[in-house]
XYZ file of C-alpha atoms in Angstrom:
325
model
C 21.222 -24.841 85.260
C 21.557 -25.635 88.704
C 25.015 -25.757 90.652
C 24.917 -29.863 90.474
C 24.031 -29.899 86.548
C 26.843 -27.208 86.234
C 29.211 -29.508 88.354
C 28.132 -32.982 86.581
C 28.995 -30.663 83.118
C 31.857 -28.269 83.417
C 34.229 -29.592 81.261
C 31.594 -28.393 78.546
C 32.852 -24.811 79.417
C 36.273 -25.859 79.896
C 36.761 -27.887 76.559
C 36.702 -24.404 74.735
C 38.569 -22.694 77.263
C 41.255 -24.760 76.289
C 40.889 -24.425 72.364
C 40.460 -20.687 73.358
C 44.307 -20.659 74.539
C 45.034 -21.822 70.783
C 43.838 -19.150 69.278
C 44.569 -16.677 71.543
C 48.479 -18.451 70.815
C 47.872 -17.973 66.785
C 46.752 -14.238 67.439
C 50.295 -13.447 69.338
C 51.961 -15.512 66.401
C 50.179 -13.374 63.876
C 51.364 -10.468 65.205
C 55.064 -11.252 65.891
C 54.768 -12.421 61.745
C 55.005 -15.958 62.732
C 52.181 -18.575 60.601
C 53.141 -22.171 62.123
C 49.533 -21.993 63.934
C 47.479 -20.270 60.931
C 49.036 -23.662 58.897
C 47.401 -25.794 61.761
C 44.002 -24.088 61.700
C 44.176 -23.941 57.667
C 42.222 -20.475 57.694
C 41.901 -18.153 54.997
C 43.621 -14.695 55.259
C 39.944 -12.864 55.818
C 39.229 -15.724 58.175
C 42.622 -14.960 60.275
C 42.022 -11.191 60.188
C 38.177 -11.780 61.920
C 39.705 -13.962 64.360
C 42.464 -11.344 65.050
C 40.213 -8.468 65.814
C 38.161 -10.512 68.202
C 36.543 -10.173 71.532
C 37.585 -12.277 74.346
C 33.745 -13.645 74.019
C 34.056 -13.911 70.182
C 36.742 -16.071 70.605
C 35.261 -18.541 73.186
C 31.931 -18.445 71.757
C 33.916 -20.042 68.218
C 36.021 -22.215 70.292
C 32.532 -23.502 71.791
C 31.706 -23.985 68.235
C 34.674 -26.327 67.291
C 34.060 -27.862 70.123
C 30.364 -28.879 69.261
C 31.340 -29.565 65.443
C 34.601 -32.159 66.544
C 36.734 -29.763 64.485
C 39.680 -29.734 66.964
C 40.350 -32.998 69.069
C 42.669 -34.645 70.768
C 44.100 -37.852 69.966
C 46.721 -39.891 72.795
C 48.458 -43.273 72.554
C 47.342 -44.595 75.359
C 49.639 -47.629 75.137
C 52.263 -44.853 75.286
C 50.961 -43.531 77.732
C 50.761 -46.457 80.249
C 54.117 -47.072 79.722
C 55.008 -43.552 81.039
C 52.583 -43.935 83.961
C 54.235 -46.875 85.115
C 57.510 -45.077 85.416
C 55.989 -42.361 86.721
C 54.414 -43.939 89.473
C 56.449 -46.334 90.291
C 59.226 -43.001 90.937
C 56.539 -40.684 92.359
C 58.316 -40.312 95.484
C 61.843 -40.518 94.280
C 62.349 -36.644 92.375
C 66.229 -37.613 91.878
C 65.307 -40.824 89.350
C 63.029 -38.754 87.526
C 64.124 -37.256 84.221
C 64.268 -33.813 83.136
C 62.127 -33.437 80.057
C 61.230 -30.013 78.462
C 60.188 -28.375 75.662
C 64.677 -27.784 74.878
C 64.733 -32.027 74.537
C 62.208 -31.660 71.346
C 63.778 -32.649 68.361
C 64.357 -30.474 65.197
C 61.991 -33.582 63.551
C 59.169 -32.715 65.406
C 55.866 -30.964 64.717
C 56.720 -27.248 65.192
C 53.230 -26.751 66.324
C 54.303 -28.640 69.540
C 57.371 -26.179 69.984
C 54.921 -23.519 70.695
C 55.006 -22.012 74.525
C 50.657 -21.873 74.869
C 50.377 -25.442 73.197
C 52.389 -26.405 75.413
C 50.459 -25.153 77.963
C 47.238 -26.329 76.786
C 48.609 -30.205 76.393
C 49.310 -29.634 80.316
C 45.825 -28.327 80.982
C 44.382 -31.216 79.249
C 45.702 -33.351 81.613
C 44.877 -31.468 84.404
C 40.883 -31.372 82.533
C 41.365 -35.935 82.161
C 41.923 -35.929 85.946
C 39.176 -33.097 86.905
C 37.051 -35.193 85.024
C 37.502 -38.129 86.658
C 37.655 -36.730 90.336
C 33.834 -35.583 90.273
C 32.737 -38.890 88.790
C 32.047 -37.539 85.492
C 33.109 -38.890 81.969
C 35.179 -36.926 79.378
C 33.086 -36.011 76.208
C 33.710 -38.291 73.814
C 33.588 -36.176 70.872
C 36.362 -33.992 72.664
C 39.171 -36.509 73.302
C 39.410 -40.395 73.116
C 39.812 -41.350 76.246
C 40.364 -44.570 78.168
C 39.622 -44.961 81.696
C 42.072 -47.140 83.349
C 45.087 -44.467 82.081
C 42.857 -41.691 83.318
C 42.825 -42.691 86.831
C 46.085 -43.154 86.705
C 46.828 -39.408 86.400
C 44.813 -38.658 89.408
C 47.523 -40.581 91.445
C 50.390 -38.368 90.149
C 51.501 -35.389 92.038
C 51.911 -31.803 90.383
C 55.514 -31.521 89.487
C 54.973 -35.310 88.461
C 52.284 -34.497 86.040
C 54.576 -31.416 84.946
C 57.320 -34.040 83.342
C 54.859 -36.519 82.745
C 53.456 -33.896 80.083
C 56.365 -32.778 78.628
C 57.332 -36.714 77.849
C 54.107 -37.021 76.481
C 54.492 -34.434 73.771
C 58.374 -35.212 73.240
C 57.684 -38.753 72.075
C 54.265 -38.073 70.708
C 51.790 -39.217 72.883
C 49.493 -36.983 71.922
C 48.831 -35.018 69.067
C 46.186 -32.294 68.530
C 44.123 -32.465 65.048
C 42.657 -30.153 63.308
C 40.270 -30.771 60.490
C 40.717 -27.693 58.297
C 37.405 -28.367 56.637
C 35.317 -28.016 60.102
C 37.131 -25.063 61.355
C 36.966 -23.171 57.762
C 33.116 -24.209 57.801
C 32.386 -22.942 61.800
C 34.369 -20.188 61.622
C 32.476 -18.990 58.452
C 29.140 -19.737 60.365
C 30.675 -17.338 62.943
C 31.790 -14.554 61.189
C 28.339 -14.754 59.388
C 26.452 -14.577 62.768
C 28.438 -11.745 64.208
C 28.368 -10.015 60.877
C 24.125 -9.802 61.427
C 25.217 -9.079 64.908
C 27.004 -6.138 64.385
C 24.134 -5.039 61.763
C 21.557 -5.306 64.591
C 23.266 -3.234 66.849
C 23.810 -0.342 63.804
C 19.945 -0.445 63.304
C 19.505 -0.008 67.000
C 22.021 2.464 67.547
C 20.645 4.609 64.283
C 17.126 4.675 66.270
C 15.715 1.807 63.607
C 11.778 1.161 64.536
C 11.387 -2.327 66.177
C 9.146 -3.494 63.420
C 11.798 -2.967 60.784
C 14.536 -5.008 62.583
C 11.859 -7.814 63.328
C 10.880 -7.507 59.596
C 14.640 -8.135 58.490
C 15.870 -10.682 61.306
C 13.398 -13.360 61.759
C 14.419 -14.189 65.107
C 14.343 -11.299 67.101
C 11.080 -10.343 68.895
C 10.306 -7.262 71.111
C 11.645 -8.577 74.117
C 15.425 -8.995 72.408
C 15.031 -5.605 71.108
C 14.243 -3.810 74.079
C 17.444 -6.078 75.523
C 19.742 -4.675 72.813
C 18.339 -1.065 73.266
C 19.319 -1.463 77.077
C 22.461 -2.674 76.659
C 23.497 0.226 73.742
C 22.308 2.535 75.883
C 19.235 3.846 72.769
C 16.363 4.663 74.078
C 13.001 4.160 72.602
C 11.484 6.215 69.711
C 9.180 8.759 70.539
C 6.168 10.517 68.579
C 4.356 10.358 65.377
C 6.594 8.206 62.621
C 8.619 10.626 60.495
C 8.387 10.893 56.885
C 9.932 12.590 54.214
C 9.365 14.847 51.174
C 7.662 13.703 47.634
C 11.150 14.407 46.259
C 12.433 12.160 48.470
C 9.943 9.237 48.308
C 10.517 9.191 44.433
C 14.129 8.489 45.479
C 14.012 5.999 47.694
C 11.127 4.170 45.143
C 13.581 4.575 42.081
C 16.847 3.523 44.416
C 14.324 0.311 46.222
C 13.551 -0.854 42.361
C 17.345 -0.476 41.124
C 18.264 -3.088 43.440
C 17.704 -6.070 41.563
C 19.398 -9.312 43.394
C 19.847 -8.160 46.652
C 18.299 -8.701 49.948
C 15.722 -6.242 51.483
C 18.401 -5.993 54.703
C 21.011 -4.559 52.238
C 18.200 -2.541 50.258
C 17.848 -0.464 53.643
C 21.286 -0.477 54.263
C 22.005 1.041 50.479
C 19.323 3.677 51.135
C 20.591 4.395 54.220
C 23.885 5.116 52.767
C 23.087 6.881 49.775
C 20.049 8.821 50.822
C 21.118 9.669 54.169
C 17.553 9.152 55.562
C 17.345 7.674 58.865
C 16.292 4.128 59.483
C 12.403 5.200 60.953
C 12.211 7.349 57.894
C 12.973 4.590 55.164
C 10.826 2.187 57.344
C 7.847 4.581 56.503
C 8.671 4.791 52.859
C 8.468 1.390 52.321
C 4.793 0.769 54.392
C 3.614 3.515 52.286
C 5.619 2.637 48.397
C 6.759 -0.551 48.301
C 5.082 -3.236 50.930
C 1.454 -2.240 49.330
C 3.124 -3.021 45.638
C 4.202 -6.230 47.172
C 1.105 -7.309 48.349
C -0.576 -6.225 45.637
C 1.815 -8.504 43.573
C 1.406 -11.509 45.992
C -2.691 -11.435 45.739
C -2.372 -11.715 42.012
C 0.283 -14.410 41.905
C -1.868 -16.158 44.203
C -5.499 -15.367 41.744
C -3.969 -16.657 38.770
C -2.047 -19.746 40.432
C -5.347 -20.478 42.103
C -7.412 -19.767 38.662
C -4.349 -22.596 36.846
C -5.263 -24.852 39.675
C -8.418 -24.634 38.979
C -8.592 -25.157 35.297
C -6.500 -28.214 35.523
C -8.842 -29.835 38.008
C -11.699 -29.083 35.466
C -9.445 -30.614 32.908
C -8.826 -34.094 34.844
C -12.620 -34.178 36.088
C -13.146 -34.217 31.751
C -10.433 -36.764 31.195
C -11.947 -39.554 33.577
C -15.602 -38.606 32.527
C -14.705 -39.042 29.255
C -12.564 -42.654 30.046
């Protein structure tokens, strides 16, 4: 993407940047005990705990994704809202008729989630983001925030400390509200913890010297390009020599342990034998080209012979039918 694309589009990064902040704000709640912002986000207790033990990119990358899925937007009164602008400007230059508003003049009836130091910082940068927006001729994302253009503009004529109070009015009489739809952010941050689960398996394979064919066999979407990426950036080099094998005690093992494991996937067939056999990842890749993928095939040509010889019988059959009509 070129520097004008990236310029014409940056609120794309900055959207989650700003839904980052909110979970960055429920991961300091969790751990001072507090829950007002795992209520908000409607997660389960496993989903909290991934979230807690997060990278920095973990979290951004799943903020990106509530982003993209509309799971987390916010909503403003703008009629509200242009009422406050018009006091606002019209005492822009006049600090002394301004009024003090903070997060203290909140009343005991209002959303706690609002009460919250980083949401309250986040409501700020969101109007800081509206005015951004506007200044390089660009258009908020719809999906992200309804947003109406004549009130926009507006903010670009207010000056800092202005916007400062303006913000805080807006969230003490409810100008704008952030909603969460507990169903989208359950879903996406399932979908992530699913993708850095096979993440996080990848890297194990690498890091345990796994041949490049086997992790191509089990992940579909990795080539040898990615994998010589991910053995750069783990610091594994490549694997050198003849492929390793094992004893016939051994093979009879890993056959007996492979055909055992009815109902689950070939990925956590490795993994078990891994585990349990304490062979290496080359070694069980060479135990199943030699045992089990020529059993396999073996299986798949006669599936196909006698689906083929069905097929074929039932043609003869319909060829009889209309001869004989």
């Amino acid at each position: 993407m070129d520097a004008r694309s990236s310029a014409r589009n940056f609120h794309m990064s900055r959207a989650p940047l700003l839904l980052r902040e909110l979970l960055l704000a429920m991961v300091s709640e969790n751990k001072l005990g507090k829950d007002s912002l795992s209520k908000s986000f409607g997660l389960s207790k496993k989903q909290i705990e991934f979230i807690n033990d997060s990278t920095m990119p973990t979290l951004l990358s799943l903020a990106n994704n509530y982003v993209k899925a509309n799971a987390i937007t916010f909503d403003i009164d703008f009629e509200k809202v242009a009422n406050l602008l018009s006091f606002f400007l019209k005492n822009e230059f006049n600090d002394s008729s301004l009024i003090d508003f903070s997060l203290e003049s909140i009343s005991d009836q209002d959303n706690p989630l609002y009460l919250h130091q980083q949401v309250f910082r986040v409501i700020r940068e969101l109007a800081l983001f509206v005015a951004d927006s506007l200044i390089i001729g660009d258009n908020l994302p719809q999906e992200f925030i309804n947003n109406s253009g004549n009130v926009s503009r507006s903010l670009t004529r207010l000056s800092a400390s202005c916007i400062d109070q303006f913000i805080s009015k807006m969230v003490t009489t409810g100008c704008i509200k952030i909603i969460f739809n507990k169903k989208l952010i359950a879903d996406r941050t399932s979908i992530q913890m699913r993708f850095e689960h096979r993440e996080a398996i990848k890297d194990l394979l690498i890091s345990k010297y796994a041949p490049s064919h086997l992790v191509i066999f089990l992940f579909s979407e990795e080539d040898p390009k990615s994998i010589r990426l991910r053995r750069f950036q783990l610091g594994v080099g490549q694997l050198q020599g003849r492929p390793r094998t094992t004893t016939v005690e051994g093979a009879i093992l890993f056959i007996d342990l492979w055909n055992q494991s009815h109902g689950i996937t070939d990925l956590n067939k490795f993994l078990l034998a891994h585990r349990e056999l304490a062979f290496d990842f080359d070694i069980l890749w060479t135990l199943y080209q030699k045992e089990i993928q020529p059993l396999n095939d073996s299986l798949k040509s006669e599936l196909s012979k006698s689906t083929s010889f069905k097929s074929s019988q039932n043609t003869q059959s319909n060829m009889r039918y209309i001869k004989a009509n």
